[in-house]
Amino acid sequence: MSKMYYRSYAILVLAALVTLLGGTVVTANSPSQAAAPTIRELADKNHFHFGAAASPTHFGDPKYVETLKTEFNMLTPENEAKFCSIQPAQGQFDFRSFDRLMDFAQANQMVVRGHNLVWHQCVPSWLAKGEFSRDEAIKLLRDHIYTVVGRYKGRIPMWDVVNEAIDDSGSGLRDAPWRQFIGDDYVELAFKFAHEADPDALLFYNDYSTEGMNAKSNAVYAMVKDFVARGVPINGVGLQSHFTVGQIDLAGIAQNMKRLGELGLQVQITEMDDRYPPNTPDSILQQQAGDYRALLDTCLNSKYCTAFVTWGVNDLYSWLRDSNLGFYENHTVKPLLFDDEYQKKPAYFAVLDILARHAGDAPILTDEQLAAMNAPIEAAVAEVKLPSPRKSDSKQLAPDPVAGAAYYAPFPITITLDGKTNDWADIPRMTVDNGPMVPANNTTGMQFAVAADAKNIYFLAEVKDGTLISGKHDAATEWYKEDSVEFYINATGNLQISTYKPGVVQIAIPAANIGHSGTPLIAGTNSDTVVVQAVAVKTDDGYIVEASVPLVTDVWKIVPLTLGTVGFQVHLNGASTDSDRDTKLIWSVYDTKDESYLNPSLFGKLIFWKTNKPK
Ligand code: 9MR
């Protein structure tokens, strides 16, 4: 027996032995797909509901069916139980699709989360366009809820009774057909009717952007607290959890779960998916896995959180693939646990791992694998080491900028804000052509330059943009949806701060300043704390912005000294004829997710440089 043969023979025997003994052969670096338990097995072991939104429209795909039934112990009808699906014509109920799903759930012993009875979307036109008195509408609402909940009584243990009724601002109820017909009490009436139809069903209010602590979740909290106090039958709150990778406020979610739980309510993660902008490298899927793991961990650690549902089974059929989400529209996004071919993604193993640990089983992932998932994007971007300042051309008034990290601004240079660039000669230009949102065949880009004299800092933006889009939106509040340039300064002396404080300013200058006279249109966080002057002029291939901001203001006193440094960032927003902002270019390499407007630690540096050739 040759050595080689002997070795492989020994491995075979070992593998056979392990298999015989019911063990698993796990390779060092990847979790074993063949031998690992399923999510469903581990969810059962935790006595926990782990579900997916499902639809019989995909039942023709055997892998879909197989994945749904082996990996999940709960399902939510993605669309089949909505009003427009069930009662497309007045008084004519169509249960065919929903029944198919119910049969599937029953055959595979899966729990069904009913979703949903009342919503401002999926309202059939007979209802939306109809004219009904309050009493007539109440009767329609009661009949619908009695018919649907009554039909599945005993088979659907929990219902999303009302979905997304609160306005995004959190200031009250949103406009909705039922509200117009009935008034604000349509929400509690729906709960009352559902309870009458099935007193044993758990009744949920379900909404998005209400997971953590914010104005909208405060409004949900206030509403359900009032319901509990007045005896309106409600048992839980669904936190939809349509998230963006890296933007989950776990502490806020834990706090929100706690305050809702203390009202005597359950909470459930009802529609989890995790998106990211177009052109993001697939390495984001590691961080996405970290998100799934952390959110599920938060849920499992809360005694009030009783289910976790993903909004779909595999990436291919996710609603995010065909929706129109503006900035985040990404038709190749992979937001779920299984990819287009039903391969298990990093997020799948992350979920499995946390379920295993909570069940007291051996971990599925190694510490190394977990570390890769937990690395925040900021940490993944190594601090750019600045080379010694050097001029590639001796005529330059300041050293070469360092891409994405530092810009040397010569002083003293006085600039006239007139839309002409002759006074910017020999001042280095920095190109910005990259960012989280770059359309295919992008032709938009910018160069910027900065200088200072004894009174002001001056900015120049030379933007290339074939189609100028401006003036469609309110320049004070929605400037970022159209062509605009942003300069940011952090003059607090601390470049590490991660929230805005006095002395950090976002200066947004929309292209709407072209041809605009009088006070320039300026927006952005804290921009009202400094006096910005700006002009914008159209050029053959785009536009130019020149702006100034004083060195001495109420919020800062900047003294240009050679190598004196402030935090600095530059963004470009571009829109096109038929869509709001579809281009987002960002200078600083530290900001990969368009978060400069929230977090000044993501800025690069503006370094002053005394020139010997004052102009
Ligand atoms: O994923 C659902 C999509 O297929 C439907 O076209 C859409 C309208 O009925 O609803 C989607 O699901 C939504 C859910 O019912 C409520 N929360 C937001 C979900 C995503 O839009």
XYZ file of C-alpha atoms and ligand atoms in Angstrom:
636
model
C 0.000 0.000 0.000
C 1.581 3.296 -1.018
C 1.701 6.028 1.580
C -0.672 8.194 -0.403
C -3.242 5.426 -0.795
C -2.943 4.544 2.842
C -3.678 8.139 3.855
C -6.833 8.502 1.804
C -7.972 5.053 2.859
C -7.511 6.031 6.510
C -9.573 9.205 5.992
C -12.327 7.194 4.338
C -12.431 4.735 7.197
C -12.460 7.583 9.700
C -15.275 9.329 7.878
C -17.279 6.116 7.694
C -16.749 5.544 11.387
C -17.837 9.060 12.277
C -20.908 8.703 10.099
C -21.716 5.365 11.675
C -21.463 6.884 15.115
C -23.808 9.644 14.080
C -21.090 12.284 14.225
C -20.218 14.970 11.726
C -17.112 15.692 9.715
C -16.587 19.408 9.894
C -13.869 21.145 7.972
C -11.887 23.810 9.749
C -13.022 26.897 7.880
C -16.512 26.387 6.588
C -19.518 25.232 8.510
C -20.525 21.818 7.194
C -23.648 22.248 5.072
C -24.290 18.538 4.853
C -24.258 17.698 8.508
C -25.395 20.854 10.298
C -28.882 20.947 11.765
C -31.536 23.056 10.048
C -32.883 26.347 11.350
C -36.184 24.609 11.906
C -34.630 21.910 14.092
C -32.837 24.450 16.228
C -35.844 26.770 16.389
C -37.952 23.824 17.618
C -35.291 23.006 20.157
C -35.518 26.613 21.427
C -39.351 26.430 21.405
C -39.160 29.446 19.151
C -41.004 30.457 15.997
C -38.701 31.118 13.070
C -40.606 31.888 9.904
C -40.553 33.226 6.363
C -43.033 35.136 4.264
C -44.219 32.622 1.702
C -46.363 32.497 -1.387
C -47.870 29.597 -3.378
C -46.844 31.449 -6.558
C -43.419 29.813 -6.051
C -44.694 26.322 -5.285
C -43.775 25.218 -8.818
C -40.146 25.520 -7.766
C -39.285 22.294 -5.869
C -36.280 23.852 -4.142
C -38.479 26.625 -2.810
C -40.913 24.128 -1.353
C -38.139 22.011 0.105
C -36.355 24.972 1.695
C -39.541 26.462 3.116
C -40.647 23.278 4.816
C -37.287 22.073 6.090
C -35.914 25.351 7.365
C -38.894 27.174 8.880
C -41.521 26.262 11.445
C -43.695 29.312 10.745
C -44.905 31.113 7.641
C -46.569 34.404 6.855
C -48.689 34.762 3.707
C -46.723 37.413 1.798
C -49.796 38.687 -0.044
C -52.504 36.006 0.021
C -54.395 37.199 3.108
C -54.421 40.895 2.253
C -57.737 42.614 1.673
C -57.304 43.061 -2.082
C -56.393 39.390 -2.512
C -59.306 38.077 -0.458
C -62.144 40.438 -1.318
C -61.324 41.757 -4.808
C -65.001 42.542 -5.460
C -67.436 43.668 -2.804
C -68.870 40.693 -0.950
C -66.987 38.178 -3.134
C -64.337 36.400 -1.180
C -61.587 34.423 -2.877
C -59.696 32.126 -0.544
C -58.078 29.901 -3.156
C -54.475 31.116 -2.877
C -54.582 31.503 0.846
C -56.073 28.040 1.255
C -53.220 26.545 -0.792
C -50.792 28.126 1.612
C -52.823 27.010 4.623
C -52.875 23.427 3.304
C -49.123 23.553 2.849
C -48.623 24.870 6.372
C -50.876 22.204 7.800
C -49.239 19.384 5.840
C -45.860 20.518 7.106
C -46.917 21.417 10.641
C -46.019 25.068 10.280
C -47.575 27.852 12.336
C -49.243 30.613 10.302
C -48.952 34.338 11.144
C -52.013 35.944 9.578
C -51.044 39.088 7.648
C -52.963 41.391 7.398
C -56.579 42.490 7.850
C -56.343 46.267 7.554
C -53.754 48.255 5.623
C -53.664 51.436 3.549
C -52.208 49.425 0.662
C -53.780 46.528 -1.219
C -57.149 48.209 -0.929
C -59.372 47.025 -3.827
C -60.627 49.791 -6.065
C -64.286 49.138 -5.185
C -63.373 50.145 -1.661
C -60.839 52.887 -2.373
C -63.087 54.585 -4.895
C -66.355 53.872 -3.151
C -68.418 56.291 -1.127
C -69.405 54.874 2.225
C -70.843 56.420 5.331
C -69.134 55.699 8.636
C -71.712 53.054 9.506
C -71.497 51.396 6.109
C -67.709 51.300 6.309
C -67.801 49.845 9.821
C -70.086 47.114 8.529
C -67.705 46.386 5.632
C -64.774 46.218 8.033
C -66.642 43.942 10.424
C -67.871 41.626 7.659
C -64.397 41.293 6.186
C -62.699 40.582 9.488
C -65.426 38.190 10.688
C -65.325 36.293 7.396
C -61.547 35.956 7.179
C -60.661 35.454 10.830
C -63.754 33.328 11.342
C -62.896 30.986 8.464
C -59.462 30.196 9.909
C -60.488 30.251 13.568
C -58.374 27.792 15.505
C -55.943 27.422 12.614
C -54.270 30.858 12.678
C -53.027 31.590 16.172
C -51.979 35.195 15.494
C -52.974 38.001 13.168
C -51.471 41.299 12.083
C -54.780 43.093 12.486
C -53.658 46.552 11.462
C -50.564 47.211 9.398
C -48.635 50.500 9.097
C -51.338 52.856 10.357
C -48.970 55.390 11.912
C -47.590 58.253 9.856
C -43.824 58.122 9.172
C -43.293 61.302 11.167
C -44.943 59.695 14.184
C -47.307 62.634 14.430
C -50.495 60.609 14.215
C -52.343 58.193 11.953
C -51.504 58.255 8.272
C -54.114 59.013 5.677
C -55.892 55.769 4.686
C -59.242 54.839 3.132
C -60.595 53.269 6.337
C -59.616 56.365 8.281
C -61.424 58.587 5.819
C -64.619 56.540 6.013
C -64.627 55.745 9.716
C -62.290 58.112 11.554
C -59.331 57.431 13.832
C -61.110 54.682 15.752
C -60.952 52.375 12.729
C -57.786 50.906 14.266
C -59.347 49.856 17.543
C -62.542 48.717 15.814
C -60.469 46.337 13.712
C -58.953 44.840 16.858
C -62.363 44.550 18.448
C -63.844 42.738 15.431
C -60.857 40.387 15.156
C -61.189 39.501 18.821
C -64.902 38.845 18.409
C -64.199 36.600 15.421
C -61.566 34.527 17.238
C -61.136 35.270 20.929
C -58.143 32.913 21.099
C -56.077 34.533 18.358
C -53.228 36.833 19.363
C -53.741 40.224 17.772
C -50.818 42.350 16.575
C -50.197 45.867 15.392
C -47.396 45.707 12.761
C -45.223 48.531 11.384
C -41.839 49.496 9.884
C -39.160 51.931 11.099
C -40.565 51.356 14.568
C -38.023 48.778 15.753
C -35.782 51.025 17.823
C -36.467 54.172 19.802
C -37.650 57.037 17.622
C -40.599 59.373 17.045
C -42.545 56.756 15.074
C -41.991 53.947 17.581
C -42.954 56.382 20.351
C -46.234 56.918 18.519
C -46.824 53.170 18.259
C -45.985 52.795 21.931
C -48.400 55.570 22.922
C -51.171 54.048 20.809
C -50.845 50.488 22.114
C -50.385 51.707 25.687
C -53.673 53.538 25.365
C -55.274 50.396 23.877
C -54.072 48.288 26.771
C -55.309 50.883 29.271
C -58.757 51.018 27.670
C -59.087 47.281 27.188
C -58.872 47.294 23.383
C -57.916 43.676 22.626
C -54.275 43.723 21.532
C -51.597 41.167 22.315
C -48.506 42.198 20.474
C -46.517 44.519 18.265
C -44.777 43.417 15.068
C -41.450 45.070 14.341
C -41.133 44.601 10.592
C -37.351 45.068 10.441
C -36.712 46.013 6.816
C -33.158 47.063 7.529
C -30.081 48.331 5.770
C -26.820 46.532 6.471
C -24.931 48.089 9.366
C -27.755 50.365 10.428
C -29.523 48.405 13.129
C -29.830 50.158 16.455
C -29.748 47.059 18.658
C -29.744 48.891 21.979
C -32.784 50.898 20.891
C -34.556 47.731 19.751
C -33.887 46.009 23.070
C -35.237 49.056 24.884
C -38.330 49.201 22.675
C -39.002 45.474 23.162
C -38.734 45.985 26.899
C -41.135 48.905 27.128
C -43.690 47.128 24.915
C -43.245 43.920 26.873
C -43.829 45.749 30.124
C -47.249 46.750 28.824
C -48.045 43.037 28.749
C -47.523 42.712 24.984
C -45.460 40.307 22.912
C -43.115 41.568 20.240
C -42.126 39.749 17.068
C -39.651 40.435 14.293
C -42.121 40.063 11.449
C -40.485 40.993 8.113
C -36.711 40.926 8.440
C -34.553 41.601 5.413
C -31.283 43.491 5.128
C -30.546 45.536 2.029
C -27.625 47.616 0.813
C -27.006 50.084 -2.010
C -26.179 49.055 -5.581
C -22.529 48.407 -6.494
C -21.697 47.122 -3.037
C -19.149 44.261 -3.121
C -20.384 40.846 -1.965
C -18.190 41.130 1.135
C -21.157 43.066 2.580
C -22.837 39.654 3.046
C -20.547 39.031 6.020
C -21.738 42.169 7.727
C -25.297 41.283 6.796
C -24.783 37.968 8.572
C -23.658 39.913 11.632
C -26.884 41.941 11.447
C -29.109 38.843 11.324
C -27.221 37.238 14.159
C -27.325 40.323 16.363
C -31.012 41.005 15.776
C -31.982 37.397 16.420
C -29.797 37.418 19.525
C -31.564 40.574 20.736
C -34.915 38.870 20.168
C -33.886 35.627 21.876
C -32.507 37.612 24.805
C -35.798 39.446 25.281
C -38.398 37.469 27.161
C -41.059 39.347 25.209
C -39.873 38.472 21.672
C -41.714 35.391 20.484
C -40.968 35.037 16.761
C -38.533 35.990 14.036
C -39.763 36.020 10.426
C -37.726 36.820 7.300
C -39.568 38.587 4.478
C -39.150 35.811 1.942
C -37.227 32.563 1.609
C -34.531 33.299 -0.956
C -33.057 36.434 -2.491
C -34.508 35.792 -5.941
C -38.123 36.313 -4.907
C -37.556 39.167 -2.471
C -39.871 42.156 -2.884
C -36.716 44.285 -2.850
C -35.748 42.915 -6.260
C -38.685 44.570 -7.990
C -39.439 47.550 -5.843
C -38.649 51.159 -6.550
C -36.824 52.397 -3.522
C -34.965 55.377 -4.894
C -31.550 55.488 -3.274
C -31.554 51.842 -2.287
C -33.104 50.479 -5.433
C -30.870 47.522 -6.141
C -32.169 44.850 -8.475
C -29.423 42.408 -7.537
C -29.679 42.865 -3.778
C -29.333 39.712 -1.634
C -31.303 40.534 1.509
C -32.294 37.085 2.843
C -30.824 33.832 4.206
C -30.732 31.827 0.951
C -29.347 33.051 -2.354
C -31.023 32.840 -5.768
C -30.076 29.144 -6.043
C -31.078 28.356 -2.449
C -27.487 28.160 -1.301
C -27.093 28.972 2.373
C -25.560 32.410 2.838
C -23.342 33.678 5.654
C -26.498 35.086 7.254
C -27.967 31.571 7.321
C -25.032 30.195 9.297
C -25.116 33.228 11.554
C -28.751 32.478 12.406
C -27.968 28.801 12.891
C -25.074 29.640 15.177
C -27.058 31.876 17.481
C -29.920 29.378 17.652
C -27.442 26.610 18.500
C -25.833 28.672 21.244
C -29.185 29.615 22.743
C -30.176 25.946 22.736
C -26.983 25.071 24.601
C -25.560 23.241 21.580
C -22.023 23.514 20.266
C -21.460 26.724 18.276
C -21.689 26.422 14.494
C -19.216 29.216 13.753
C -15.701 29.788 15.012
C -14.639 32.988 16.768
C -12.725 33.894 13.621
C -15.834 33.548 11.464
C -17.822 35.630 13.922
C -15.170 38.323 13.998
C -15.415 38.627 10.210
C -19.157 39.239 10.547
C -18.852 41.707 13.363
C -16.171 43.890 11.821
C -17.905 47.215 11.319
C -17.286 48.728 7.908
C -15.446 51.662 9.472
C -12.942 49.321 11.052
C -12.489 47.505 7.756
C -11.177 50.732 6.222
C -7.637 51.033 7.521
C -6.581 54.497 8.606
C -4.962 56.045 5.515
C -1.367 56.895 6.372
C -0.593 60.322 5.004
C 2.653 60.430 3.021
C 4.988 63.401 3.598
C 3.485 66.381 1.798
C 4.877 66.669 -1.731
C 4.105 68.682 -4.845
C 4.141 66.760 -8.088
C 4.348 70.115 -9.918
C 6.398 72.948 -8.442
C 3.830 75.535 -9.596
C 1.235 74.087 -7.184
C 0.339 76.327 -4.274
C -0.092 73.345 -1.944
C 0.979 69.685 -1.807
C -0.847 66.939 -3.704
C -4.116 65.895 -2.079
C -4.259 62.355 -0.683
C -7.176 60.560 -2.347
C -10.117 60.112 -0.008
C -8.143 61.170 3.064
C -6.558 64.636 3.052
C -6.670 67.880 1.114
C -4.011 70.608 1.546
C -5.661 74.035 1.295
C -3.276 76.872 0.455
C -3.486 80.185 2.316
C -3.551 83.100 2.072
C -5.471 83.082 -1.201
C -8.439 85.345 -1.757
C -11.131 84.073 -4.082
C -13.907 86.106 -5.676
C -17.209 84.253 -5.778
C -18.101 84.896 -9.403
C -18.367 81.433 -10.953
C -14.997 81.898 -12.713
C -12.060 79.658 -11.925
C -9.113 81.882 -12.963
C -8.338 82.700 -9.312
C -8.152 78.952 -8.576
C -5.148 78.460 -10.908
C -2.362 76.289 -9.467
C -4.544 75.169 -6.575
C -4.645 71.356 -6.611
C -7.873 69.683 -7.658
C -9.209 66.539 -6.033
C -11.442 64.255 -8.095
C -14.557 62.663 -6.586
C -15.898 59.895 -8.814
C -16.775 57.121 -6.413
C -19.427 56.456 -3.828
C -22.200 54.203 -2.587
C -24.456 55.036 -5.506
C -22.906 55.109 -8.949
C -25.190 54.354 -11.901
C -23.996 52.067 -14.696
C -22.043 54.055 -17.326
C -21.814 56.954 -14.890
C -20.652 60.225 -16.437
C -21.231 62.426 -13.410
C -18.295 63.468 -11.284
C -16.637 66.426 -9.677
C -13.366 68.053 -8.839
C -13.006 70.244 -5.811
C -10.489 72.674 -4.415
C -10.206 74.614 -1.153
C -8.250 77.729 -0.148
C -8.332 80.288 2.662
C -7.361 83.866 3.386
C -7.459 85.772 6.690
C -11.261 85.858 6.701
C -12.754 82.889 4.879
C -12.380 79.345 3.706
C -13.268 79.069 -0.001
C -14.626 76.038 -1.795
C -14.754 75.252 -5.476
C -16.759 72.415 -7.014
C -16.481 71.779 -10.752
C -19.257 69.326 -11.508
C -19.668 67.312 -14.690
C -23.317 66.472 -15.182
C -25.043 66.190 -18.557
C -28.565 66.869 -17.277
C -29.089 69.430 -14.568
C -31.981 68.574 -12.285
C -32.925 71.304 -9.870
C -35.864 73.211 -8.518
C -38.255 70.241 -8.440
C -37.998 69.868 -4.672
C -37.958 72.207 -1.718
C -34.371 73.515 -1.561
C -34.451 73.707 2.239
C -35.596 70.168 2.992
C -35.292 67.980 -0.107
C -32.215 69.466 -1.775
C -30.390 66.108 -1.599
C -32.914 64.514 -3.959
C -31.533 66.602 -6.828
C -28.215 67.927 -8.138
C -26.265 69.366 -5.240
C -22.826 69.638 -3.711
C -22.020 69.206 -0.011
C -18.991 70.388 1.943
C -18.579 69.395 5.566
C -16.354 70.875 8.260
C -15.618 69.600 11.741
C -13.824 72.424 13.557
C -14.374 71.098 17.080
C -10.757 69.983 17.376
C -11.856 66.358 17.851
C -11.993 64.401 14.605
C -13.232 61.243 16.328
C -16.651 62.511 17.416
C -19.425 60.416 15.951
C -22.361 62.798 16.386
C -22.983 66.393 15.362
C -22.075 69.069 17.869
C -21.733 72.847 17.493
C -18.689 73.334 15.273
C -19.628 70.523 12.879
C -21.421 71.814 9.814
C -22.814 70.212 6.677
C -23.012 72.844 3.930
C -25.305 71.726 1.122
C -25.405 73.891 -1.986
C -28.062 72.814 -4.484
C -27.719 73.498 -8.207
C -30.946 75.460 -7.704
C -28.585 78.358 -6.925
C -27.931 78.667 -10.655
C -29.614 81.887 -11.739
C -30.807 82.469 -8.183
C -30.261 85.957 -6.811
C -30.320 87.235 -3.247
C -29.467 85.044 -0.261
C -28.052 81.768 -1.548
C -29.994 78.532 -1.014
C -28.015 76.662 1.627
C -29.077 73.607 3.600
C -27.594 70.832 5.730
C -27.161 70.054 9.405
C -26.021 73.103 11.419
C -25.588 75.121 8.224
C -27.648 77.875 9.831
C -24.948 78.355 12.475
C -22.503 79.870 9.972
C -22.977 82.407 7.190
C -22.289 80.766 3.857
C -21.934 82.746 0.639
C -22.289 80.825 -2.607
C -22.733 81.208 -6.321
C -23.527 78.519 -8.854
C -23.205 78.855 -12.617
C -24.010 76.498 -15.438
C -21.122 75.368 -17.649
C -20.995 73.520 -20.983
C -20.828 70.148 -19.276
C -22.291 70.740 -15.834
C -22.008 73.455 -13.223
C -19.595 75.271 -10.942
C -20.163 76.144 -7.320
C -18.016 78.629 -5.427
C -18.653 79.204 -1.761
C -17.126 80.766 1.305
C -17.558 80.348 5.023
C -15.983 82.654 7.638
C -13.036 81.537 9.764
C -14.598 83.176 12.781
C -18.223 82.362 13.562
C -20.299 81.769 16.690
C -19.429 78.076 16.563
C -15.735 78.102 15.663
C -12.571 80.124 15.309
C -10.340 78.557 12.689
C -6.796 79.879 12.441
C -5.082 78.639 9.289
C -1.601 77.494 10.268
C 0.589 75.218 8.213
C -0.544 71.627 8.905
C -3.432 72.922 11.037
C -6.226 70.411 10.475
C -10.020 70.329 10.542
C -12.310 67.422 9.636
C -13.523 67.721 6.052
C -15.808 65.901 3.673
C -17.265 66.432 0.190
C -20.341 64.794 -1.376
C -22.038 65.092 -4.754
C -25.711 64.235 -5.319
C -27.018 63.661 -8.822
C -30.572 63.115 -10.062
C -31.881 62.290 -13.525
C -34.929 63.243 -15.518
C -37.103 60.398 -14.303
C -35.707 59.700 -10.865
C -34.671 61.541 -7.734
C -31.109 61.170 -6.522
C -29.578 58.195 -8.301
C -25.945 59.220 -7.907
C -24.113 59.669 -4.621
C -20.391 60.343 -4.825
C -18.347 60.682 -1.657
C -14.769 61.858 -1.214
C -13.712 60.443 2.167
C -12.910 56.742 2.023
C -14.143 56.382 5.577
C -17.763 57.010 4.608
C -18.902 54.008 2.591
C -22.581 54.186 3.488
C -23.501 57.839 3.135
C -23.435 58.541 6.840
C -21.411 61.752 6.963
C -24.572 63.658 7.719
C -24.849 61.690 10.958
C -21.274 60.863 11.879
C -18.355 63.347 11.622
C -15.778 60.658 12.485
C -16.180 59.512 8.864
C -14.746 62.754 7.448
C -11.265 63.090 5.939
C -8.919 65.979 6.732
C -8.506 69.530 5.479
C -4.921 70.604 6.171
C -3.884 74.230 5.783
C -0.689 75.056 3.903
C 0.972 78.469 3.863
C 1.978 79.347 0.368
C 4.902 81.547 -0.490
C 3.117 83.014 -3.471
C 0.233 84.964 -2.040
C -2.250 86.131 -4.609
O -43.693 41.696 -0.237
C -44.983 42.211 -0.548
C -45.087 42.487 -2.030
O -45.007 41.279 -2.758
C -46.406 43.175 -2.322
O -46.438 43.570 -3.684
C -46.576 44.400 -1.434
C -47.940 45.026 -1.619
O -48.972 44.156 -1.186
O -46.420 44.048 -0.074
C -45.188 43.485 0.233
O -45.108 43.169 1.614
C -45.167 44.278 2.503
C -45.874 43.836 3.760
O -47.132 43.316 3.452
C -46.009 44.984 4.749
N -44.732 45.553 5.035
C -43.916 45.935 3.891
C -43.766 44.741 2.956
C -42.827 45.090 1.822
O -43.358 46.110 1.028
